[in-house]
Each structure stands twice: as C-alpha cells, then as structure tokens.
PDB file of C-alpha atoms in Angstrom:
ATOM      1  CA  MET A  13      -2.506  -9.097  -9.033  1.00  0.00           C
ATOM      2  CA  TYR A  14      -3.149  -5.946 -10.746  1.00  0.00           C
ATOM      3  CA  VAL A  15      -1.110  -3.043  -9.235  1.00  0.00           C
ATOM      4  CA  SER A  16      -2.621   0.040  -9.804  1.00  0.00           C
ATOM      5  CA  ALA A  17      -0.857   3.537 -10.392  1.00  0.00           C
ATOM      6  CA  ARG A  18      -2.504   4.640  -7.216  1.00  0.00           C
ATOM      7  CA  THR A  19      -0.860   1.475  -5.311  1.00  0.00           C
ATOM      8  CA  ASP A  20       2.491   1.781  -6.830  1.00  0.00           C
ATOM      9  CA  TYR A  21       2.588   5.764  -6.043  1.00  0.00           C
ATOM     10  CA  ALA A  22       1.517   4.783  -2.583  1.00  0.00           C
ATOM     11  CA  VAL A  23       4.156   2.296  -1.736  1.00  0.00           C
ATOM     12  CA  ARG A  24       6.790   4.592  -3.475  1.00  0.00           C
ATOM     13  CA  ALA A  25       5.766   7.517  -1.313  1.00  0.00           C
ATOM     14  CA  MET A  26       5.894   5.319   1.912  1.00  0.00           C
ATOM     15  CA  LEU A  27       9.144   4.132   0.867  1.00  0.00           C
ATOM     16  CA  ALA A  28      10.642   7.916   0.332  1.00  0.00           C
ATOM     17  CA  ILE A  29       9.133   8.976   3.685  1.00  0.00           C
ATOM     18  CA  THR A  30      10.891   5.896   5.165  1.00  0.00           C
ATOM     19  CA  ALA A  31      14.132   6.619   3.733  1.00  0.00           C
ATOM     20  CA  ASP A  32      14.112  10.247   4.952  1.00  0.00           C
ATOM     21  CA  ASP A  33      14.137   9.047   8.736  1.00  0.00           C
ATOM     22  CA  HIS A  34      12.369  10.630  11.299  1.00  0.00           C
ATOM     23  CA  THR A  35      12.239  13.992   9.334  1.00  0.00           C
ATOM     24  CA  LEU A  36       8.891  15.613   8.047  1.00  0.00           C
ATOM     25  CA  VAL A  37       8.236  15.059   4.155  1.00  0.00           C
ATOM     26  CA  LYS A  38       6.398  17.716   2.447  1.00  0.00           C
ATOM     27  CA  ALA A  39       3.975  16.460  -0.182  1.00  0.00           C
ATOM     28  CA  ALA A  40       5.397  18.429  -3.035  1.00  0.00           C
ATOM     29  CA  THR A  41       9.091  16.965  -2.157  1.00  0.00           C
ATOM     30  CA  LEU A  42       7.641  13.441  -2.446  1.00  0.00           C
ATOM     31  CA  ALA A  43       5.835  14.211  -5.673  1.00  0.00           C
ATOM     32  CA  ALA A  44       8.926  15.695  -7.512  1.00  0.00           C
ATOM     33  CA  ALA A  45      11.250  12.934  -6.208  1.00  0.00           C
ATOM     34  CA  GLN A  46       8.939  10.077  -7.098  1.00  0.00           C
ATOM     35  CA  ASP A  47       7.593  11.902 -10.245  1.00  0.00           C
ATOM     36  CA  ILE A  48       3.993  11.512  -8.737  1.00  0.00           C
ATOM     37  CA  PRO A  49       1.297  14.044  -9.656  1.00  0.00           C
ATOM     38  CA  LEU A  50       0.955  16.113  -6.641  1.00  0.00           C
ATOM     39  CA  SER A  51      -2.908  16.416  -6.728  1.00  0.00           C
ATOM     40  CA  PHE A  52      -3.071  12.620  -7.138  1.00  0.00           C
ATOM     41  CA  LEU A  53      -0.411  12.110  -4.244  1.00  0.00           C
ATOM     42  CA  GLN A  54      -2.318  14.457  -1.836  1.00  0.00           C
ATOM     43  CA  GLY A  55      -5.450  12.193  -2.073  1.00  0.00           C
ATOM     44  CA  ILE A  56      -3.435   8.856  -1.635  1.00  0.00           C
ATOM     45  CA  LEU A  57      -1.621  10.617   1.745  1.00  0.00           C
ATOM     46  CA  LEU A  58      -5.000  11.356   3.264  1.00  0.00           C
ATOM     47  CA  ASP A  59      -5.808   7.606   2.435  1.00  0.00           C
ATOM     48  CA  LEU A  60      -2.533   6.765   4.193  1.00  0.00           C
ATOM     49  CA  ARG A  61      -3.055   8.935   7.054  1.00  0.00           C
ATOM     50  CA  ARG A  62      -6.881   7.620   7.381  1.00  0.00           C
ATOM     51  CA  ALA A  63      -5.520   4.104   7.470  1.00  0.00           C
ATOM     52  CA  GLY A  64      -3.221   5.128  10.419  1.00  0.00           C
ATOM     53  CA  LEU A  65       0.232   4.564   8.525  1.00  0.00           C
ATOM     54  CA  LEU A  66       1.090   8.384   8.408  1.00  0.00           C
ATOM     55  CA  HIS A  67       0.926  11.609  10.494  1.00  0.00           C
ATOM     56  CA  SER A  68       0.620  14.679   9.142  1.00  0.00           C
ATOM     57  CA  HIS A  69       1.701  18.022  10.542  1.00  0.00           C
ATOM     58  CA  ARG A  70       0.568  21.419   9.197  1.00  0.00           C
ATOM     59  CA  GLY A  71       2.660  24.555   8.865  1.00  0.00           C
ATOM     60  CA  VAL A  72       5.792  25.882   6.982  1.00  0.00           C
ATOM     61  CA  ASP A  73       7.721  23.218   8.832  1.00  0.00           C
ATOM     62  CA  GLY A  74       4.827  20.476   8.313  1.00  0.00           C
ATOM     63  CA  GLY A  75       5.077  17.458   6.276  1.00  0.00           C
ATOM     64  CA  TYR A  76       4.157  13.611   6.592  1.00  0.00           C
ATOM     65  CA  ALA A  77       6.091  11.032   8.849  1.00  0.00           C
ATOM     66  CA  LEU A  78       5.395   7.387   9.524  1.00  0.00           C
ATOM     67  CA  ALA A  79       2.746   6.666  12.293  1.00  0.00           C
ATOM     68  CA  ARG A  80       4.365   3.406  13.214  1.00  0.00           C
ATOM     69  CA  PRO A  81       8.035   2.127  12.775  1.00  0.00           C
ATOM     70  CA  ALA A  82       8.920   0.898   9.215  1.00  0.00           C
ATOM     71  CA  GLU A  83       9.600  -2.569  10.374  1.00  0.00           C
ATOM     72  CA  ASP A  84       5.801  -2.630  11.588  1.00  0.00           C
ATOM     73  CA  ILE A  85       4.349  -1.261   8.168  1.00  0.00           C
ATOM     74  CA  THR A  86       4.104  -3.957   5.504  1.00  0.00           C
ATOM     75  CA  VAL A  87       3.755  -3.600   1.555  1.00  0.00           C
ATOM     76  CA  GLY A  88       0.118  -5.229   2.251  1.00  0.00           C
ATOM     77  CA  ASP A  89      -0.765  -2.697   4.758  1.00  0.00           C
ATOM     78  CA  VAL A  90       0.140   0.097   2.262  1.00  0.00           C
ATOM     79  CA  VAL A  91      -1.826  -1.727  -0.626  1.00  0.00           C
ATOM     80  CA  ARG A  92      -5.113  -2.344   1.526  1.00  0.00           C
ATOM     81  CA  ALA A  93      -4.984   1.338   2.710  1.00  0.00           C
ATOM     82  CA  VAL A  94      -5.229   2.763  -0.717  1.00  0.00           C
ATOM     83  CA  GLY A  95      -6.790   0.013  -2.953  1.00  0.00           C
ATOM     84  CA  GLY A  96      -8.785  -2.255  -0.428  1.00  0.00           C
ATOM     85  CA  ALA A  97      -8.766  -6.121  -1.165  1.00  0.00           C
ATOM     86  CA  LEU A  98      -5.321  -7.592  -2.308  1.00  0.00           C
ATOM     87  CA  THR A  99      -7.366  -9.810  -4.647  1.00  0.00           C
ATOM     88  CA  THR A 100     -10.995  -9.795  -6.052  1.00  0.00           C
ATOM     89  CA  VAL A 101     -13.003 -11.952  -8.571  1.00  0.00           C
ATOM     90  CA  ARG A 102     -15.315 -10.022 -10.772  1.00  0.00           C
ATOM     91  CA  GLY A 103     -14.763  -7.065  -8.199  1.00  0.00           C
ATOM     92  CA  LEU A 104     -15.889  -9.075  -5.227  1.00  0.00           C
ATOM     93  CA  PRO A 105     -13.878 -10.475  -2.563  1.00  0.00           C
ATOM     94  CA  THR A 106     -12.491 -13.898  -3.336  1.00  0.00           C
ATOM     95  CA  THR A 107     -13.930 -15.323  -0.431  1.00  0.00           C
ATOM     96  CA  THR A 108     -17.362 -14.793  -1.572  1.00  0.00           C
ATOM     97  CA  THR A 109     -17.296 -16.304  -4.938  1.00  0.00           C
ATOM     98  CA  THR A 110     -19.441 -19.281  -5.677  1.00  0.00           C
ATOM     99  CA  TYR A 111     -19.409 -21.869  -8.423  1.00  0.00           C
ATOM    100  CA  HIS A 112     -21.121 -24.698  -9.735  1.00  0.00           C
ATOM    101  CA  GLY A 113     -20.780 -27.791 -11.720  1.00  0.00           C
ATOM    102  CA  VAL A 114     -17.236 -28.264 -13.451  1.00  0.00           C
ATOM    103  CA  ALA A 115     -16.090 -24.887 -12.049  1.00  0.00           C
ATOM    104  CA  THR A 116     -16.431 -25.881  -8.240  1.00  0.00           C
ATOM    105  CA  GLY A 117     -12.994 -26.232  -7.775  1.00  0.00           C
ATOM    106  CA  LEU A 118     -11.968 -22.694  -8.922  1.00  0.00           C
ATOM    107  CA  LYS A 119     -12.734 -20.941  -5.878  1.00  0.00           C
ATOM    108  CA  ASP A 120      -9.951 -22.778  -4.188  1.00  0.00           C
ATOM    109  CA  VAL A 121      -7.608 -21.823  -7.160  1.00  0.00           C
ATOM    110  CA  TRP A 122      -8.648 -17.992  -6.350  1.00  0.00           C
ATOM    111  CA  LEU A 123      -7.890 -18.511  -2.748  1.00  0.00           C
ATOM    112  CA  ALA A 124      -4.544 -20.095  -3.292  1.00  0.00           C
ATOM    113  CA  VAL A 125      -3.843 -17.098  -5.261  1.00  0.00           C
ATOM    114  CA  GLU A 126      -4.831 -14.779  -2.623  1.00  0.00           C
ATOM    115  CA  GLU A 127      -2.750 -16.530  -0.190  1.00  0.00           C
ATOM    116  CA  ALA A 128       0.242 -16.471  -2.215  1.00  0.00           C
ATOM    117  CA  ILE A 129       0.083 -12.587  -2.724  1.00  0.00           C
ATOM    118  CA  GLU A 130      -0.495 -12.047   0.848  1.00  0.00           C
ATOM    119  CA  GLY A 131       2.353 -14.305   1.749  1.00  0.00           C
ATOM    120  CA  VAL A 132       4.711 -11.809  -0.291  1.00  0.00           C
ATOM    121  CA  VAL A 133       3.045  -8.585   0.470  1.00  0.00           C
ATOM    122  CA  ASN A 134       2.359  -9.115   3.999  1.00  0.00           C
ATOM    123  CA  HIS A 135       6.119 -10.090   4.859  1.00  0.00           C
ATOM    124  CA  ARG A 136       7.846  -7.313   3.236  1.00  0.00           C
ATOM    125  CA  THR A 137       8.077  -4.425   5.502  1.00  0.00           C
ATOM    126  CA  LEU A 138       8.929  -0.689   4.350  1.00  0.00           C
ATOM    127  CA  ALA A 139      12.362  -1.378   6.390  1.00  0.00           C
ATOM    128  CA  GLN A 140      13.246  -4.253   4.756  1.00  0.00           C
ATOM    129  CA  LEU A 141      12.634  -2.666   1.204  1.00  0.00           C
ATOM    130  CA  THR A 142      14.616   0.440   2.321  1.00  0.00           C
ATOM    131  CA  ILE A 143      17.566  -1.609   3.414  1.00  0.00           C
ATOM    132  CA  ALA A 144      17.653  -3.575   0.346  1.00  0.00           C
ATOM    133  CA  ALA A 145      17.483  -0.448  -1.870  1.00  0.00           C
ATOM    134  CA  ALA A 146      20.453   1.178   0.055  1.00  0.00           C
ATOM    135  CA  ALA A 147      22.675  -2.011  -0.481  1.00  0.00           C
TER     136      ALA A 147
END
C-alpha cells in the first residue's frame, strides 16, 4: 500500500482534531502543529468535510470538529475520504482486474492484499490511536 502525503496529512490532521477533544481547531493551527502546508491542508479538510467526517464552523471562533465520535471513525474512513480506494491494480479497483493463462491466480493475491489492508485500517479508530499516543 502506498501512503501519499495527502493521506498521511489527512490522518494526522484528524488525530490532532481528535486530541483537542470537543474544541474547534483552526486550519492554521493544525497546519503549524503538524507541519503541513496550509493551502494543501485546506483542500484535505474540504474532502474530509464532504465525506461527513468533519464539521466546519465559520467566523473568528470557527474551526473544525469531528462530525462523529472518534470511536466511530476509522483510519480506513479517512484514507478513503481523501484517496479513494485502499488498493488498486494499474489504477483500477482490485475487484475489476482480470488475468488469463498462468497469471489467472494473481487476482486472488491482490484481493488478499486488499483484505489484509482493510483488516488493519478498518479496525483502527481515531480514538484508539489517540489513546495509544497518550500512553
């Protein structure tokens, strides 16, 4: 699995918002705290909001907050919100791959890889990661 800067930044931003527990976090504060370029982060936050993972509030006292409890948001949710599919083969969904002849069994390998990745990212919540960091 290739983790892009966009995906890494998105997960880090979501963890920082989770750690601030029930307070609105400004994009500039997130960018500075996580060393993420602000202009890049703003696009990521927009994708996270569109995916229903964040709420945004405008104004001087505005900022971002989780749209759902941290226990209900997985790393997989965040990854899919900013990057789409967890795994692809030649840029296409793993499930759509087709092979012939000696490579026929290869699709099963890619599907197993996808299942293994999902097994990790779909079972790690923001709350779990935040608790682990505090320990």
